[in-house]
Every structure is written in C-alpha cells, then in structure tokens.
Amino acid sequence: MRVPNRPILNRILAALFCALAAVSASAGGPRFVSGTGFAATGPGTILGWYGSQPSYYTDPGSLSSTVSQSQADAMVAAAAAVWNVPTASIVLAQGGNLSEHVSGANTYFDGVNIVFPPDVQSSNAVAKPVAVVYDSDGSVTDLLLGSGASQPTECRQNGVTESVDSFGPGNTINHAVIIINGRCIAALPQSLMQLQYQLTRVFGRVLGLAWSQTNDNVFTGTPTPTAQQMAFWPLMHPIDIVCGLYTYLCMTNPFTPRPDDLSALALLYPVNASNLSAGKTLSLANAVEIRMMPWFPTGQGMELVNVTVTRRLAAHTETEAWQTVSGVSGLQFQANGGNPVTGPEPAADNVGSGSPGFESFFIMGMVPVGTTDADLFLTTETINPLYTGEYALGPYQRPPIALSGPPQTFFAASALPNQVDDFIPAYITGAAATCAPRNDGSAAAPAASDPSGWWSGQLCAFGHVSWWSVPVKAGHTWTFETTAVDENGYATNYKAQTVQGVWNASDATGVLPTVAATSSAMNATVLGMTQLHVPAAAANSTMRIAVADQFGSGRPDFNYQARLLYADSVSPSTVGSGGGLITITGTGFRSGNAVTVNGVRATVQSWTSTKIVALTPSLAATGNPTGSVDIMVTDATSGGTTDIPSALTYNNTADVVKLVSAPASLETGITSSTPFAVRVYASDGVTAMPSASVKFAVTSGSATLGCGAVCTVSTDSSGLVQTTITGVAAGVIQLSATETSSGATVQDSITDIAPVRSVTIGNAPQFLPAGVSATWTITLTATQDGVTAANVPVVWSSSTLTLQSAQNITATNGTASVTVNAASVSAQANTVTGCVWTSVCATWTVTGVDPSQWQLSIAGGAGQSINYKIKLSPVVLTVSDSAGHTLIGATVNVYQAVAAWEGLCPSQGRCAAASILTASKSSAASDANGQLSITPLTVAGVPQVARVTASAGTQGFIALSLDLTP
C-alpha cells in the first residue's frame, strides 16, 4: 500500500519496522506483552512459552468421589489436545504427575502470597512447567478466590481457575497453575463435559491467547446469529452465552478451534520453514498474513479498534456473511504511560512499548484464503464495552475506546497464500480530524480557568496534559469535575479516562499532587464524569489543576467538559432574623443547584453560571446559631459541593415597612389599576432598603395578587415593591406586606363589590331523530355590568354530547364558541352548559325524538291532475314530532307505483283493474328544514295515475294519487 510522504509517518514507520525486526512473533490476540522490565528484546514483545512442548503435570489424587485420577487425566488430555494443531508449533502433552495431592491441607496464604507445595511453585518451572491441581474438596479454589467460591452454584465462573505466574528473562512464559474445582462434578455426565470445555478455554489462556471479538452478535444476540456465524464464533470468546445449565451446549462444536483461534495460536507459535517437523504444516500454506495500522486523519494511530475479516473465496461470487478472523489495534503499545496525577506505572506492571509505531499496529497472521486466493474485507468496529478487565481482548488495562467515525471497510483483492498484505497506514474516514487543544498551559505556566466555571478541553496528542490555574479564598471548599465527551459532544465512559490533580501554585513541578487528586477515572455517578472534592486552603491561594488521561494517552477524540464549582462570596453578609435575599457569586452554577444556610435549605430564586439568588431561611429555622454561619451550594445531579465558611450573619433589628398605595375598592374579576405598594426602610425609618424581601399575602377574603396567591418579592433600589390585585368574590379583603428578615408588616382592607353578570347562548334549540348524528357550533356571550366581558374562562360541559374542548376564553367581543357533536343522539333532551365565573351559566338543548313520535305531512305537490303531456311537480313532505318541531335527518321510506289510465268506471259492474306500468322503492333523509322532496315516478307518453306512499318512524304515514289525464 502506498505510504504518504510525511516526515512524521516516515519516523513512525522507521521505528515500527526496527521494532518488528526484534520481534520473533506477533499476533492479533496475544494475552501477554513485555514491558520495560524485559531486557532480552525490550518492551512490546508478545510472550509465548519458552519451548514448543510445554508439559503439564496432573494431581495424583481423584478429582471427586465419582471421578478418579485416571478419568480426570483423560479429560485434561482431551482439553489439551484441542490446541495441538498442525499449523502451530506448540504441543501440549502430559509429562507426569505432581508429587502430592494438592488441597487446603498443604496450601496456605502467608499474608502476601498463596503458597503451594514445592513442585507446584513457579520455582519448579523447569521440571514441571504447568501444574494441574484436582481440587477435590474446593479448598484451594476457596483459598484463591474467597470463601464459598467453590460452591456448585459458582461453577460457571469458578469451575477451572488458572494463573500464569512466571515469565522468563527471554520474554517467555515459564510457569502456570491450573485448578479444577471437584465440587463442580454433579450426577449429570454433562457436568464433566462442562469442566472439559472450561479447561479447554483455560489451556488457551495459559498458552497466551487473549479473548477475541469475532461474530460478536452470537453473544449480544443482535442481529440474530446465523448457523455460520455460530460456527465461526471463536473458542476464545470473552464471555459465554447462557442457554441452560451447561454453557458448552450453547456452542456449536465446543471442542473445535475456529479460524480466529488458529490464527492467534499460529502467530504465537508459527510453523515456518525453519521449524517445520513431522505432523506440522506451514502456518501460511493456505493463509495470508495481514498487517494493519488504523490512523486518524491527523496521522496518529487509533488504538483499541477491533478489525474483522470477511472473505470472498476464489470461484465464489458472494461474500461470506460471517467474520473469519479479527485483531485489535495497538496490542503491543504501552498499556499505561502514566500521568502527572497518579504518577508512572510501577515497572512490574508495565506492559507494552511506548514507540508511536505500535500505537495502532497489529497483525492477523493466519487468515485462511484457500489454496488459490480470496478477496478480503477488513471492517473496523467498536470493542464491546463488556470486554474489559479479565475479559479484555489482549493486554489492555484501560476500558475499550468507542470507535471514532463510522465503521469502515478496507479491501484486499486476490490475497494469496503465504503472502503479507499491509494496510499501513489505514486512514479512518470520518474519524476525529483535529488535534488542537485550546491554550491549556503547562505545569510551569498553567492557563487561567474560564470565568464562568465551564469550559471544554482536549487531550491530544499522546501524553498531552491540560494545566489550569484557579484562585480560591481561604476556608472555601470546591469541586472540580471533568466529563469525557465524544466527537458529537455526548458524555461517554468510552473515550478519555480523565483524572485530576491539584497543587498549590508555589509547589514544584514534577511531583505528585499536594492538595488533592483522583486515583481513577469515572468515579462519579454521572456518565463520563470524574469528580474531585478539594479541601479548603488555609490562606487565599492560587491552585494548579492538571487534567490527564489515566493511562497517559491522548488523541483527537479525547475531549472533555470541565466544570469548577466554586462559591466565592455572599451579598449581603447580614440579614434580619426572618431571613432575606442573598446573592452568591462564584463559578460553575447551573439549574438545580441547592443552597443551604447552616445546613438548612434556602429557596433559590434565580441563577446564572456565576450568580445564585436565594431566599435564606429564618434565624429560628437555622437553629438560632450565634455568630456567622456557613453557606453551601450543592449540585444534586453530580454531588458536587462548595462551601463558604462564616458567610452570613443574622441580626434582630427590625426594618420599617410603610404603605405607599392601595386601591380604594375592587370589583370581582377586575384587576385594580392602582397597585398595592410598600417601601422598606432601615430601622431609622429614613434609609431605603434595596433587595429586601417582602412577602405579600391575602390574609382574609378572596383575591389574587399579580405575583401569586402568596409571594415574596425583592425591593428595588429605592426600597419599593408592589403587586396588582384582582378581586375574586364580593366582601372585605385583608392584605399584608411583611419584610421577611425582621417581620415588620403593614396591612390594608379593601372592599370587593359584586358585579352584574349574565351569560346567553344565541343558538336555537335543535330537534333530531333519535339515533342520528350531527355537529353544531354554538356561541356564548358573557357580559359584566352591561359590557361584554373579554378574556374570561368559559367551562363547557355535557353528559351526553361530545364537546371539542372543555374550556376556552371569551374573545374581545365577549363571545366563546364550542363545537358540539351528537353521535347517534339518544331519545331525550341532551344539553350543553357553558359557565363563566364558575356559576353564571347558560344551556343549549338538542332533543332526540323517538320514532314513535315522528309524523309526516304534505307541504306541497298534492292533488295534482294534469294532462299527461305536462310534467308533475315534486311532492314535498315534512317530518316533525308530535309538537310540530321539524326533524332533521329523519329517514323516510318512499314507495311509488304508476297505474295505467282506465278512465271512468261503468255505470254498472266493477271498475276495470288498472295495470301497473312501473314501480320503485327508495328512502331518503329529511333536510335542514325537516323536509323531503319526492319526484313523482311517471311513464312517458301515456295517461296514467302516479301513486306515492311514504312512512317515517312507526307512526308517520301518508299516501296520495296524482292524475295524468288523456
């Protein structure tokens, strides 16, 4: 792959390939990588066993009362044999037995370490590299993992335990101990198979294989896995899926290594021309090796990216719908680079190389392509956040980092066996593309924090630390918070792992924090947040704050939001015994912050990021303290706090409150034009008191204040405060205005006069046939004292009809309308009531008329007798009730017949029977006037008699004949 001509890229690649020259084997899934303490090849080397044939030695005792030593040995041999594959040079075989049955009787804790019998200890690694203990009574498991760990209910986790406890100076694994919990043997034979399955995976771990994320939807269930995805789910998956009591039953062919397992195994223990022996096959005989370095657009390596491979094999047109092999970027990179807050990682724990070339480098060394070639598709994805700690996909200490940018696929066309394909670098399109921390200073010259107490920062590039300067007053406690955010500004636990430290500005640089520090990231209950409570300083000070990644990293997607929650001062510093309004000045305030005075909650009136206005509780409510009291601001969401010591003092001197204005009288429902106003003075009666708290209240009678039923308002610069008054009910109203800090009060009495009010609905009552549906809009008019009343609430109600709304407000002309829907109206009087001022109401009615009350009458067109050549006029019928109210929408059934004209009857005998020329049957509904127009049925060109019969309801009936004469 073509490499851009960049100086930084050239330096990184040069460092990378120099390092690779010293690495004998690399893999996409190694468990162990050397650190700075390994002198042979230096840090960043993948660790495998020192020889190609490590032997294991089994316990001479029985595994349980039902599983003998020989049966247990057979199970161990079967589990070990899984990893003896042709494409890996490693061979696991039993070398013999341990010298004694290992149990709690000969194994103990010496206060520092677990002490095993001598031949199980790592000092005996040359003679017995792998010790397999049959913990028949669970005592060794309990000793290692804690009391009760060996119980049968814990077997899914503690059935088989391993410890790789010795590494050689040549960057090799030297010794391991495996403990099989005999208490996990149950009556069912599946229990022994479950232990064999767990032991198989443990042997993989002992050999140095890390967990792998390949076809992870088998574990997550999203999307639903296919049979092929399950077949390619590696043995070394981090966490079992649970489909029953025994998890091996949840896996297809649970004792068969998958291509991903074989790839990791071959890279730890490759078979090449130099070590090819009988029974072995070259690792790359039918496979390709892939080397890759995912990069940010800035040119920095992107660590902790899971990359999966799907294939399109030769002679196939379809790409496989499952992943074959995977690898994780940066597996040989420094796991913890240290930081100024927590210091460098101890040498004994140090893992990986600090070379930039390793930051995103990894190898997938045995991707099967068949005997010819295959197209390969390499796709980036985020590591499952559950895969951390003991489930990490390699020697990683930090939690997984969410993928920067969308998943991206790279294409390798016609990859050939026994070849190496390089994707160096592989730029990730759409990833964070800016590495430009704001001016965040240095340890020697930290930058000033934002005056609001809120600001954003970035930890980029690798090892970058933000340094900030904050002035604080003596005795004030405060809280510093950082929230890690992703590229879209959303809080996350899976980007930067921020930690903070605080020093005095005068402290030397290069030392650990002297004032306060967080030992680990994400210690708050809020997503993505690390929080540091800083104790009070003895004197006014300037503090130096560091923000760093806990693991010493830094990259373009490591952004954070900083917050300094700090209360600096309070004004006024003295309030009366009844309490009063105070203003707290500081930084980092937000909605929901609580204020307490001597531990008693104050009422927050308003806030900005730098000011909180609060009404303090009374002196009595705070416990009648003597002297000054503390004021604390608490963030209920994050738990952050800041405290000002001895910030407020109460006094017992009463202020003076004087009445300025009040309305002479009120009228119910009308807001007075004259406000109720008072002015507050100091105890001398002359000095105006601005920002004093005055509580207005209606102590008797019915009225509302412009600021609420009872409200507390602050005086202006002249000591004035006022509110409007609206009468609610006639009678005498008593008002009071009380200065809250001293209790000084003025009162006033006002009489509310009842108005003359009326409500009318102008719509005429309606009558409908029962069962018919209809809609109307009715309008109400409200007047007060003969004048239309605007902007007053109207409440509509009906028990049988549906209303479009239950309440509205009158318009400027005093009217309000509502839409009424009668759905299949019932045979009764259905009413709608509209009420204004609660009890002044009007009613409108729609009556449903039962069919037994329907009547028909002829409104026109009866008695017609005309020449047959002239057209008959329509017959008009009216439907009404028994009282004569016309009915809208009543169904009328009409039958018409046309008889031939027979002339006059003879003088003697019967009249001639007239033949029926035609007939019809129909129905229709009466219109808005309750009428129905019927066009008479006729036959053209002949004399005839048109007969019309109509019925409505059960009683309405009418019949008539119309003559068309010759």
Coordinates of N, CA, C and O in Angstrom, one line a residue, residues 51-133:
G51 N 9.4 -23.0 25.2 CA 9.7 -24.1 24.4 C 8.4 -24.5 23.6 O 7.3 -24.0 23.9
S52 N 8.6 -25.3 22.6 CA 7.4 -25.7 21.8 C 6.7 -26.8 22.3 O 5.6 -27.2 21.8
Q53 N 7.1 -27.5 23.4 CA 6.5 -28.6 24.0 C 6.4 -28.5 25.5 O 6.9 -29.3 26.3
P54 N 5.6 -27.5 26.0 CA 5.5 -27.4 27.5 C 4.6 -28.6 28.0 O 3.6 -28.9 27.4
S55 N 5.1 -29.2 29.0 CA 4.4 -30.3 29.6 C 3.5 -29.9 30.8 O 3.9 -29.0 31.5
Y56 N 2.5 -30.6 31.0 CA 1.6 -30.4 32.1 C 1.7 -31.6 33.0 O 1.9 -32.8 32.6
Y57 N 1.6 -31.4 34.3 CA 1.7 -32.5 35.3 C 0.4 -32.4 36.2 O 0.0 -31.4 36.7
T58 N -0.2 -33.6 36.3 CA -1.5 -33.6 36.9 C -1.4 -34.1 38.4 O -0.5 -34.8 38.8
D59 N -2.4 -33.8 39.1 CA -2.6 -34.1 40.5 C -2.7 -35.6 40.6 O -3.5 -36.3 39.9
P60 N -2.0 -36.3 41.6 CA -2.2 -37.7 41.7 C -3.5 -38.2 42.4 O -3.8 -39.4 42.4
G61 N -4.2 -37.2 42.9 CA -5.5 -37.6 43.6 C -6.7 -37.6 42.7 O -6.6 -37.2 41.5
S62 N -7.8 -38.0 43.2 CA -9.0 -38.0 42.4 C -9.6 -36.6 42.3 O -9.3 -35.8 43.2
L63 N -10.4 -36.4 41.3 CA -11.0 -35.1 41.1 C -12.2 -35.0 42.0 O -12.5 -33.9 42.5
S64 N -12.9 -36.1 42.2 CA -14.1 -36.1 43.1 C -14.3 -37.5 43.5 O -13.6 -38.4 43.1
S65 N -15.4 -37.7 44.3 CA -15.7 -39.1 44.7 C -16.2 -39.9 43.6 O -16.1 -41.2 43.6
T66 N -16.6 -39.3 42.4 CA -17.1 -40.1 41.3 C -16.2 -40.0 40.1 O -16.4 -40.7 39.1
V67 N -15.1 -39.2 40.1 CA -14.2 -39.1 39.0 C -12.8 -39.4 39.5 O -12.2 -38.6 40.3
S68 N -12.3 -40.5 39.1 CA -11.0 -40.9 39.5 C -9.8 -40.1 38.9 O -10.1 -39.3 38.0
Q69 N -8.6 -40.4 39.4 CA -7.5 -39.7 38.8 C -7.3 -40.0 37.3 O -7.0 -39.1 36.5
S70 N -7.5 -41.2 37.0 CA -7.3 -41.6 35.6 C -8.4 -41.0 34.7 O -8.1 -40.5 33.5
Q71 N -9.6 -40.9 35.2 CA -10.6 -40.3 34.4 C -10.4 -38.8 34.3 O -10.6 -38.2 33.2
A72 N -9.9 -38.2 35.3 CA -9.6 -36.7 35.3 C -8.5 -36.5 34.3 O -8.5 -35.5 33.5
D73 N -7.4 -37.4 34.3 CA -6.3 -37.2 33.4 C -6.8 -37.3 31.9 O -6.3 -36.6 31.1
A74 N -7.8 -38.2 31.7 CA -8.3 -38.3 30.3 C -9.0 -37.1 29.9 O -8.9 -36.6 28.7
M75 N -9.7 -36.5 30.8 CA -10.4 -35.2 30.5 C -9.4 -34.1 30.2 O -9.5 -33.3 29.2
V76 N -8.3 -34.0 31.0 CA -7.3 -33.0 30.8 C -6.6 -33.2 29.5 O -6.3 -32.3 28.7
A77 N -6.3 -34.4 29.1 CA -5.6 -34.7 27.9 C -6.5 -34.3 26.7 O -6.0 -33.8 25.7
A78 N -7.8 -34.6 26.8 CA -8.7 -34.2 25.7 C -8.8 -32.7 25.5 O -8.8 -32.1 24.4
A79 N -8.8 -32.0 26.6 CA -8.8 -30.5 26.6 C -7.5 -29.9 26.0 O -7.5 -29.0 25.2
A80 N -6.4 -30.5 26.4 CA -5.1 -30.0 25.9 C -4.9 -30.3 24.4 O -4.4 -29.5 23.7
A81 N -5.4 -31.5 24.0 CA -5.2 -31.9 22.6 C -5.9 -31.0 21.6 O -5.5 -30.9 20.5
V82 N -6.9 -30.2 22.1 CA -7.6 -29.3 21.2 C -6.6 -28.3 20.5 O -6.8 -27.9 19.4
W83 N -5.5 -27.9 21.3 CA -4.6 -26.9 20.8 C -3.4 -27.5 20.1 O -2.5 -26.7 19.7
N84 N -3.3 -28.8 20.0 CA -2.3 -29.4 19.2 C -2.7 -29.5 17.8 O -3.3 -30.6 17.3
V85 N -2.5 -28.5 17.0 CA -3.0 -28.4 15.6 C -1.8 -28.3 14.7 O -0.7 -27.9 15.1
P86 N -2.0 -28.7 13.4 CA -0.8 -28.8 12.5 C -0.2 -27.4 12.2 O 1.0 -27.3 11.9
T87 N -1.0 -26.3 12.3 CA -0.5 -25.0 11.9 C 0.2 -24.3 13.0 O 0.5 -23.1 12.8
A88 N 0.3 -24.9 14.2 CA 1.0 -24.2 15.3 C 2.1 -25.1 15.8 O 1.9 -26.4 15.9
S89 N 3.3 -24.6 16.2 CA 4.4 -25.4 16.6 C 4.2 -25.9 18.0 O 4.9 -26.9 18.4
I90 N 3.4 -25.4 18.8 CA 3.2 -25.8 20.2 C 2.6 -27.2 20.3 O 1.7 -27.6 19.5
V91 N 3.0 -28.0 21.2 CA 2.5 -29.3 21.5 C 2.3 -29.4 23.0 O 3.3 -29.3 23.8
L92 N 1.1 -29.6 23.5 CA 0.8 -29.8 24.9 C 0.7 -31.3 25.1 O -0.1 -32.0 24.5
A93 N 1.4 -31.8 26.1 CA 1.3 -33.2 26.5 C 1.6 -33.4 28.0 O 2.2 -32.5 28.6
Q94 N 1.1 -34.5 28.5 CA 1.3 -34.7 29.9 C 2.7 -35.2 30.1 O 3.2 -36.1 29.4
G95 N 3.4 -34.6 31.1 CA 4.7 -35.0 31.4 C 4.8 -36.0 32.6 O 5.9 -36.5 32.9
G96 N 3.7 -36.1 33.4 CA 3.7 -37.0 34.5 C 2.7 -36.4 35.6 O 1.8 -35.8 35.2
N97 N 3.0 -36.7 36.8 CA 2.2 -36.3 37.9 C 2.9 -35.4 38.9 O 4.1 -35.4 39.0
L98 N 2.1 -34.7 39.7 CA 2.7 -33.9 40.8 C 3.1 -34.9 41.9 O 2.7 -36.0 41.9
S99 N 3.8 -34.4 42.8 CA 4.4 -35.2 43.9 C 3.3 -35.5 45.0 O 3.5 -36.5 45.7
E100 N 2.3 -34.8 45.0 CA 1.3 -34.9 46.1 C -0.1 -34.4 45.6 O -0.2 -33.7 44.6
H101 N -1.1 -34.9 46.3 CA -2.5 -34.4 46.0 C -2.5 -33.0 46.7 O -2.3 -32.8 47.9
V102 N -2.9 -32.0 45.9 CA -2.9 -30.6 46.4 C -4.2 -30.3 47.0 O -5.3 -30.6 46.4
S103 N -4.2 -29.7 48.2 CA -5.5 -29.4 48.8 C -5.2 -28.2 49.8 O -4.1 -27.7 50.0
G104 N -6.3 -27.9 50.6 CA -6.1 -26.9 51.6 C -5.2 -27.3 52.7 O -4.8 -26.5 53.5
A105 N -4.9 -28.6 52.8 CA -4.1 -29.1 53.9 C -2.6 -28.8 53.6 O -1.8 -28.7 54.6
N106 N -2.2 -28.6 52.4 CA -0.8 -28.3 52.1 C -0.6 -27.1 51.3 O 0.5 -26.8 50.7
T107 N -1.7 -26.3 51.2 CA -1.6 -25.0 50.5 C -2.2 -23.9 51.5 O -3.2 -24.1 52.1
Y108 N -1.5 -22.8 51.6 CA -1.9 -21.8 52.5 C -1.6 -20.4 52.1 O -0.8 -20.2 51.1
F109 N -2.1 -19.4 52.8 CA -1.8 -18.0 52.5 C -0.9 -17.5 53.6 O -1.2 -17.6 54.8
D110 N 0.3 -16.9 53.1 CA 1.3 -16.5 54.1 C 1.2 -15.0 54.5 O 2.1 -14.5 55.1
G111 N 0.1 -14.4 54.1 CA -0.1 -13.0 54.4 C 0.2 -12.1 53.2 O -0.2 -10.9 53.1
V112 N 0.9 -12.7 52.2 CA 1.3 -11.9 51.0 C 0.9 -12.8 49.7 O 0.3 -12.2 48.8
N113 N 1.2 -14.0 49.7 CA 1.0 -14.9 48.6 C 0.4 -16.2 49.0 O 0.4 -16.6 50.2
I114 N -0.2 -16.9 48.0 CA -0.7 -18.3 48.2 C 0.6 -19.2 48.0 O 1.3 -19.1 47.0
V115 N 0.8 -20.0 49.0 CA 2.0 -20.9 49.0 C 1.5 -22.3 48.7 O 0.8 -22.9 49.5
F116 N 2.0 -22.8 47.5 CA 1.6 -24.2 47.1 C 2.8 -25.1 47.5 O 3.8 -24.7 47.9
P117 N 2.5 -26.4 47.4 CA 3.6 -27.4 47.6 C 4.8 -27.1 46.7 O 4.6 -26.5 45.6
P118 N 6.0 -27.4 47.0 CA 7.2 -27.0 46.2 C 7.1 -27.3 44.8 O 7.5 -26.5 43.9
D119 N 6.6 -28.5 44.4 CA 6.6 -28.8 43.0 C 5.6 -28.1 42.1 O 5.5 -28.2 40.9
V120 N 4.6 -27.4 42.8 CA 3.6 -26.6 42.1 C 4.1 -25.2 42.0 O 3.6 -24.5 41.1
Q121 N 5.1 -24.8 42.7 CA 5.5 -23.4 42.7 C 6.3 -23.1 41.4 O 6.8 -24.0 40.8
S122 N 6.3 -21.8 41.1 CA 6.9 -21.3 39.9 C 8.4 -21.6 39.9 O 9.1 -21.7 38.9
S123 N 9.0 -21.7 41.1 CA 10.5 -22.0 41.2 C 10.8 -23.4 40.6 O 11.9 -23.7 40.3
N124 N 9.7 -24.2 40.4 CA 9.9 -25.6 39.8 C 9.5 -25.6 38.4 O 9.2 -26.7 37.8
A125 N 9.6 -24.4 37.7 CA 9.1 -24.3 36.3 C 9.8 -25.2 35.3 O 9.2 -25.8 34.4
V126 N 11.1 -25.4 35.5 CA 11.9 -26.2 34.6 C 11.4 -27.6 34.6 O 11.3 -28.3 33.6
A127 N 11.2 -28.1 35.8 CA 10.8 -29.5 36.0 C 9.3 -29.7 35.6 O 9.0 -30.7 35.0
K128 N 8.5 -28.8 36.1 CA 7.0 -29.0 35.9 C 6.4 -27.7 35.4 O 6.0 -26.9 36.3
P129 N 6.4 -27.4 34.1 CA 6.0 -26.1 33.7 C 4.5 -25.7 34.0 O 4.2 -24.6 34.3
V130 N 3.7 -26.7 33.9 CA 2.2 -26.5 34.1 C 1.8 -27.5 35.1 O 1.9 -28.7 34.9
A131 N 1.3 -27.0 36.3 CA 0.7 -27.9 37.3 C -0.8 -27.8 37.2 O -1.4 -26.8 37.2
V132 N -1.4 -29.0 37.2 CA -2.9 -29.2 37.1 C -3.3 -29.8 38.4 O -3.0 -30.9 38.7
V133 N -4.0 -29.0 39.2 CA -4.5 -29.4 40.5 C -5.9 -29.9 40.5 O -6.8 -29.2 39.9

